[in-house]
PDB file of C-alpha atoms in Angstrom:
ATOM      1  CA  MET A 347       0.393  -0.270  -0.206  1.00 58.00           C
ATOM      2  CA  ALA A 348       1.762   3.036  -0.848  1.00 64.00           C
ATOM      3  CA  SER A 349       2.165   6.086   1.694  1.00 72.00           C
ATOM      4  CA  PRO A 350      -0.732   9.027   1.457  1.00 74.00           C
ATOM      5  CA  ILE A 351       2.886  11.335   0.762  1.00 69.00           C
ATOM      6  CA  ALA A 352       2.974   9.212  -2.140  1.00 67.00           C
ATOM      7  CA  ALA A 353      -0.577   9.101  -3.178  1.00 71.00           C
ATOM      8  CA  THR A 354      -1.182  12.520  -3.254  1.00 72.00           C
ATOM      9  CA  ALA A 355       2.085  13.634  -4.459  1.00 66.00           C
ATOM     10  CA  PRO A 356       1.026  13.932  -8.200  1.00 66.00           C
ATOM     11  CA  TYR A 357      -1.404  16.628  -6.723  1.00 68.00           C
ATOM     12  CA  TRP A 358       0.325  18.854  -4.137  1.00 70.00           C
ATOM     13  CA  LEU A 359       3.559  18.443  -5.934  1.00 67.00           C
ATOM     14  CA  PRO A 360       2.841  20.563  -8.909  1.00 70.00           C
ATOM     15  CA  ALA A 361       1.215  23.535  -6.907  1.00 75.00           C
ATOM     16  CA  LEU A 362       3.587  23.484  -4.392  1.00 73.00           C
ATOM     17  CA  SER A 363       6.513  23.596  -7.853  1.00 70.00           C
ATOM     18  CA  MET A 364       4.150  26.902  -8.952  1.00 72.00           C
ATOM     19  CA  LEU A 365       4.489  28.426  -6.135  1.00 76.00           C
ATOM     20  CA  LEU A 366       7.923  28.701  -5.052  1.00 71.00           C
ATOM     21  CA  VAL A 367       7.902  29.779  -9.321  1.00 71.00           C
ATOM     22  CA  TYR A 368       5.777  32.164  -8.416  1.00 72.00           C
ATOM     23  CA  ARG A 369       8.608  33.671  -5.583  1.00 71.00           C
ATOM     24  CA  ARG A 370      11.221  33.297  -7.543  1.00 67.00           C
ATOM     25  CA  ILE A 371       8.770  35.463 -10.665  1.00 71.00           C
ATOM     26  CA  ARG A 372       7.894  37.963  -7.754  1.00 69.00           C
ATOM     27  CA  ARG A 373      11.759  38.488  -7.359  1.00 72.00           C
ATOM     28  CA  ASN A 374      13.177  39.480 -10.739  1.00 71.00           C
ATOM     29  CA  PHE A 375      10.721  42.288 -11.147  1.00 77.00           C
ATOM     30  CA  GLY A 376      10.567  45.950  -8.954  1.00 76.00           C
ATOM     31  CA  VAL A 377      11.942  47.354  -6.150  1.00 83.00           C
ATOM     32  CA  GLN A 378      12.840  44.524  -3.399  1.00 86.00           C
ATOM     33  CA  PRO A 379      12.987  45.484  -0.006  1.00 86.00           C
ATOM     34  CA  TRP A 380      17.180  43.525   1.125  1.00 84.00           C
ATOM     35  CA  ARG A 381      16.301  40.922   3.880  1.00 89.00           C
ATOM     36  CA  PRO A 382      19.517  40.422   5.182  1.00 90.00           C
ATOM     37  CA  VAL A 383      18.592  37.546   7.286  1.00 93.00           C
ATOM     38  CA  ARG A 384      16.625  35.418   4.835  1.00 90.00           C
ATOM     39  CA  SER A 385      19.340  36.420   2.003  1.00 90.00           C
ATOM     40  CA  GLY A 386      21.887  34.373   4.162  1.00 93.00           C
ATOM     41  CA  ILE A 387      19.652  32.167   4.931  1.00 92.00           C
ATOM     42  CA  ARG A 388      19.102  31.319   0.992  1.00 90.00           C
ATOM     43  CA  LEU A 389      22.520  31.171   0.377  1.00 93.00           C
ATOM     44  CA  GLY A 390      23.864  28.562   2.787  1.00 94.00           C
ATOM     45  CA  ILE A 391      21.674  26.381   0.948  1.00 92.00           C
ATOM     46  CA  LEU A 392      22.387  27.908  -2.438  1.00 90.00           C
ATOM     47  CA  ALA A 393      26.260  26.260  -0.856  1.00 93.00           C
ATOM     48  CA  LEU A 394      25.039  23.040   0.210  1.00 93.00           C
ATOM     49  CA  VAL A 395      22.908  22.729  -2.991  1.00 90.00           C
ATOM     50  CA  ALA A 396      25.870  23.824  -4.926  1.00 91.00           C
ATOM     51  CA  ALA A 397      28.345  21.280  -3.084  1.00 91.00           C
ATOM     52  CA  LEU A 398      25.660  18.261  -3.382  1.00 88.00           C
ATOM     53  CA  LEU A 399      26.625  18.843  -7.241  1.00 86.00           C
ATOM     54  CA  CYS A 400      29.689  19.056  -7.257  1.00 87.00           C
ATOM     55  CA  VAL A 401      29.840  15.802  -5.220  1.00 88.00           C
ATOM     56  CA  ALA A 402      27.770  14.133  -8.502  1.00 84.00           C
ATOM     57  CA  GLY A 403      29.858  14.981 -10.579  1.00 84.00           C
ATOM     58  CA  ALA A 404      32.380  13.111  -8.935  1.00 86.00           C
ATOM     59  CA  ALA A 405      30.310  10.361  -8.771  1.00 87.00           C
ATOM     60  CA  MET A 406      29.070  10.833 -12.744  1.00 86.00           C
ATOM     61  CA  PRO A 407      31.480  11.632 -15.014  1.00 87.00           C
ATOM     62  CA  HIS A 408      29.143  12.005 -17.251  1.00 87.00           C
ATOM     63  CA  LEU A 409      27.953  15.089 -15.326  1.00 86.00           C
ATOM     64  CA  ALA A 410      31.174  16.993 -15.024  1.00 86.00           C
ATOM     65  CA  LEU A 411      30.849  18.589 -18.195  1.00 89.00           C
ATOM     66  CA  GLY A 412      27.186  19.685 -17.747  1.00 88.00           C
ATOM     67  CA  LEU A 413      27.466  21.012 -14.312  1.00 90.00           C
ATOM     68  CA  GLY A 414      31.114  22.846 -15.147  1.00 91.00           C
ATOM     69  CA  VAL A 415      29.720  24.146 -18.283  1.00 92.00           C
ATOM     70  CA  GLY A 416      26.086  25.175 -16.571  1.00 92.00           C
ATOM     71  CA  ALA A 417      27.976  26.787 -13.214  1.00 92.00           C
ATOM     72  CA  ALA A 418      30.907  29.314 -15.628  1.00 95.00           C
ATOM     73  CA  LEU A 419      27.462  30.216 -17.755  1.00 94.00           C
ATOM     74  CA  GLY A 420      25.352  30.461 -14.241  1.00 93.00           C
ATOM     75  CA  ALA A 421      28.267  33.256 -12.383  1.00 95.00           C
ATOM     76  CA  LEU A 422      28.796  35.011 -16.106  1.00 95.00           C
ATOM     77  CA  LEU A 423      24.943  35.639 -16.065  1.00 94.00           C
ATOM     78  CA  GLY A 424      24.964  37.192 -12.422  1.00 94.00           C
ATOM     79  CA  LEU A 425      28.601  39.137 -12.208  1.00 95.00           C
ATOM     80  CA  LEU A 426      25.934  40.368 -15.311  1.00 95.00           C
ATOM     81  CA  ALA A 427      23.039  40.691 -13.273  1.00 93.00           C
ATOM     82  CA  LEU A 428      24.867  41.984 -11.497  1.00 93.00           C
ATOM     83  CA  LYS A 429      26.139  45.525 -13.188  1.00 94.00           C
ATOM     84  CA  HIS A 430      22.546  45.467 -14.122  1.00 92.00           C
ATOM     85  CA  THR A 431      21.212  45.444 -10.469  1.00 91.00           C
ATOM     86  CA  HIS A 432      20.047  49.402  -8.796  1.00 91.00           C
ATOM     87  CA  VAL A 433      20.405  49.456  -4.594  1.00 91.00           C
ATOM     88  CA  ALA A 434      19.387  52.248  -3.089  1.00 90.00           C
ATOM     89  CA  TRP A 435      17.792  53.468   0.137  1.00 88.00           C
ATOM     90  CA  ARG A 436      13.948  53.777   0.037  1.00 89.00           C
ATOM     91  CA  ASP A 437      11.965  55.066   2.944  1.00 88.00           C
ATOM     92  CA  GLY A 438      14.839  54.164   5.589  1.00 85.00           C
ATOM     93  CA  ARG A 439      15.418  50.952   4.489  1.00 89.00           C
ATOM     94  CA  ARG A 440      17.929  49.238   1.392  1.00 89.00           C
ATOM     95  CA  THR A 441      16.424  47.927  -1.520  1.00 90.00           C
ATOM     96  CA  TYR A 442      17.456  47.161  -4.919  1.00 89.00           C
ATOM     97  CA  THR A 443      16.261  46.256  -8.336  1.00 89.00           C
ATOM     98  CA  PRO A 444      17.144  43.491 -10.214  1.00 90.00           C
ATOM     99  CA  ASN A 445      18.168  43.286 -14.133  1.00 87.00           C
ATOM    100  CA  PRO A 446      14.310  42.027 -15.661  1.00 86.00           C
ATOM    101  CA  TRP A 447      15.630  39.896 -18.560  1.00 89.00           C
ATOM    102  CA  ILE A 448      18.226  38.285 -16.957  1.00 87.00           C
ATOM    103  CA  GLY A 449      16.196  36.616 -13.819  1.00 83.00           C
ATOM    104  CA  GLY A 450      13.240  36.293 -16.448  1.00 83.00           C
ATOM    105  CA  ALA A 451      15.481  33.971 -19.739  1.00 87.00           C
ATOM    106  CA  LEU A 452      16.112  31.595 -16.187  1.00 85.00           C
ATOM    107  CA  THR A 453      13.275  31.936 -15.181  1.00 83.00           C
ATOM    108  CA  VAL A 454      11.559  30.802 -18.562  1.00 85.00           C
ATOM    109  CA  LEU A 455      14.691  28.101 -18.890  1.00 84.00           C
ATOM    110  CA  LEU A 456      13.215  26.875 -15.640  1.00 80.00           C
ATOM    111  CA  LEU A 457       9.956  26.745 -16.920  1.00 80.00           C
ATOM    112  CA  SER A 458      10.404  24.961 -19.817  1.00 84.00           C
ATOM    113  CA  ARG A 459      12.437  22.371 -18.049  1.00 78.00           C
ATOM    114  CA  MET A 460      10.044  21.691 -15.536  1.00 73.00           C
ATOM    115  CA  ALA A 461       7.616  21.439 -18.253  1.00 78.00           C
ATOM    116  CA  TRP A 462       9.140  18.297 -20.324  1.00 78.00           C
ATOM    117  CA  ARG A 463       9.954  17.285 -17.810  1.00 72.00           C
ATOM    118  CA  TYR A 464       6.527  16.779 -16.043  1.00 72.00           C
ATOM    119  CA  THR A 465       5.261  16.884 -19.881  1.00 78.00           C
ATOM    120  CA  HIS A 466       7.189  13.891 -21.501  1.00 73.00           C
ATOM    121  CA  GLU A 467       8.384  11.674 -17.654  1.00 66.00           C
ATOM    122  CA  GLY A 468       6.231  12.834 -14.946  1.00 62.00           C
ATOM    123  CA  PHE A 469       7.279  14.544 -11.370  1.00 57.00           C
ATOM    124  CA  ALA A 470       7.385  11.243 -10.097  1.00 54.00           C
ATOM    125  CA  ALA A 471       9.315   9.415 -12.638  1.00 54.00           C
ATOM    126  CA  ALA A 472      12.979   7.988 -11.362  1.00 56.00           C
ATOM    127  CA  GLN A 473      15.544   8.638 -14.148  1.00 63.00           C
ATOM    128  CA  ALA A 474      19.099   9.088 -13.907  1.00 67.00           C
ATOM    129  CA  PRO A 475      19.756  12.464 -13.925  1.00 74.00           C
ATOM    130  CA  SER A 476      21.189  13.705 -17.427  1.00 77.00           C
ATOM    131  CA  ALA A 477      24.035  16.566 -18.251  1.00 81.00           C
ATOM    132  CA  LEU A 478      21.760  18.721 -19.875  1.00 82.00           C
ATOM    133  CA  THR A 479      19.161  18.790 -16.523  1.00 81.00           C
ATOM    134  CA  MET A 480      22.368  19.189 -14.314  1.00 85.00           C
ATOM    135  CA  GLY A 481      23.983  21.638 -16.593  1.00 88.00           C
ATOM    136  CA  MET A 482      20.569  23.970 -16.040  1.00 87.00           C
ATOM    137  CA  ALA A 483      20.919  23.779 -12.592  1.00 86.00           C
ATOM    138  CA  ALA A 484      23.958  24.036 -12.312  1.00 91.00           C
ATOM    139  CA  VAL A 485      23.072  27.752 -13.974  1.00 91.00           C
ATOM    140  CA  LEU A 486      20.654  28.704 -11.799  1.00 90.00           C
ATOM    141  CA  ILE A 487      22.502  27.630  -8.936  1.00 91.00           C
ATOM    142  CA  GLY A 488      25.705  29.441 -10.006  1.00 93.00           C
ATOM    143  CA  TYR A 489      23.497  32.662 -10.902  1.00 93.00           C
ATOM    144  CA  SER A 490      21.694  32.757  -7.805  1.00 91.00           C
ATOM    145  CA  LEU A 491      25.305  31.997  -5.550  1.00 94.00           C
ATOM    146  CA  VAL A 492      27.551  34.759  -7.662  1.00 95.00           C
ATOM    147  CA  TYR A 493      24.907  37.160  -7.739  1.00 94.00           C
ATOM    148  CA  THR A 494      23.264  36.327  -3.711  1.00 93.00           C
ATOM    149  CA  ILE A 495      27.245  37.244  -3.087  1.00 95.00           C
ATOM    150  CA  GLY A 496      27.747  40.242  -4.934  1.00 95.00           C
ATOM    151  CA  LEU A 497      24.739  41.863  -3.150  1.00 94.00           C
ATOM    152  CA  MET A 498      25.397  41.875  -0.067  1.00 93.00           C
ATOM    153  CA  VAL A 499      28.799  43.380  -0.812  1.00 94.00           C
ATOM    154  CA  GLN A 500      27.140  46.330  -2.720  1.00 93.00           C
ATOM    155  CA  MET A 501      24.306  46.003   0.051  1.00 92.00           C
ATOM    156  CA  ARG A 502      27.487  46.106   2.679  1.00 91.00           C
ATOM    157  CA  ARG A 503      28.618  49.277   0.226  1.00 90.00           C
ATOM    158  CA  LEU A 504      25.618  50.962   0.814  1.00 87.00           C
ATOM    159  CA  ALA A 505      25.390  50.598   4.171  1.00 83.00           C
ATOM    160  CA  SER A 506      29.432  51.779   5.121  1.00 83.00           C
ATOM    161  CA  GLU A 507      28.149  55.102   2.831  1.00 81.00           C
ATOM    162  CA  ARG A 508      25.173  55.598   4.322  1.00 77.00           C
ATOM    163  CA  VAL A 509      27.263  55.554   8.035  1.00 74.00           C
ATOM    164  CA  ALA A 510      30.224  57.368   6.320  1.00 75.00           C
ATOM    165  CA  GLU A 511      27.731  60.173   4.720  1.00 74.00           C
ATOM    166  CA  THR A 512      26.312  60.136   8.303  1.00 74.00           C
ATOM    167  CA  VAL A 513      29.393  60.823  10.146  1.00 74.00           C
ATOM    168  CA  ALA A 514      30.155  63.865   7.824  1.00 74.00           C
ATOM    169  CA  ALA A 515      27.254  65.630   7.684  1.00 74.00           C
ATOM    170  CA  ALA A 516      27.751  65.253  12.064  1.00 76.00           C
ATOM    171  CA  THR A 517      31.427  67.132  12.328  1.00 78.00           C
ATOM    172  CA  LEU A 518      30.702  69.385   9.223  1.00 67.00           C
ATOM    173  CA  PRO A 519      30.304  73.217  11.164  1.00 65.00           C
ATOM    174  CA  ASP A 520      26.632  74.311  11.193  1.00 60.00           C
ATOM    175  CA  ARG A 521      26.653  77.737   8.893  1.00 61.00           C
ATOM    176  CA  THR A 522      23.063  78.634  10.116  1.00 62.00           C
ATOM    177  CA  ASP A 523      25.182  80.449  12.869  1.00 57.00           C
ATOM    178  CA  PRO A 524      26.139  83.878  12.651  1.00 59.00           C
ATOM    179  CA  ASN A 525      29.003  83.588  15.005  1.00 54.00           C
TER     180      ASN A 525
END
């Protein structure tokens, strides 16, 4: 007898996947508030997944090329996205505006692979991973790692600039005093 979780997986797994995709799409467009704790947790999870992908590449040599090319391409896309990301203070909070084209292209890549997998094999199909799938995963993980780390650096720089401006404003003499 199948467990209740396995029996209902064809219903809730696509819904959960779509929720995660919706959250990813929402993060690609418009001004986003900076959440340092959430970003730190995301970075930790991404580093763990990247380590697991490296282990997979070592354990299955036919995946190594796809993983390496995907990670390199993802890192380059992350650097390009950082160049086109705007960070600023709004209402006393640090915010950033990501490049919608790069994030949108990666989301389309993710959705395309999910649609292919679901229509051809189904989510529950057990099969050996392909180099293409692992390469796409490496692109997404490499991009996310580089982008998250770069965003953390930019936000730290933004905060230190704000502190420097505050200190400079406090040390300037008051020009309104007539004496």
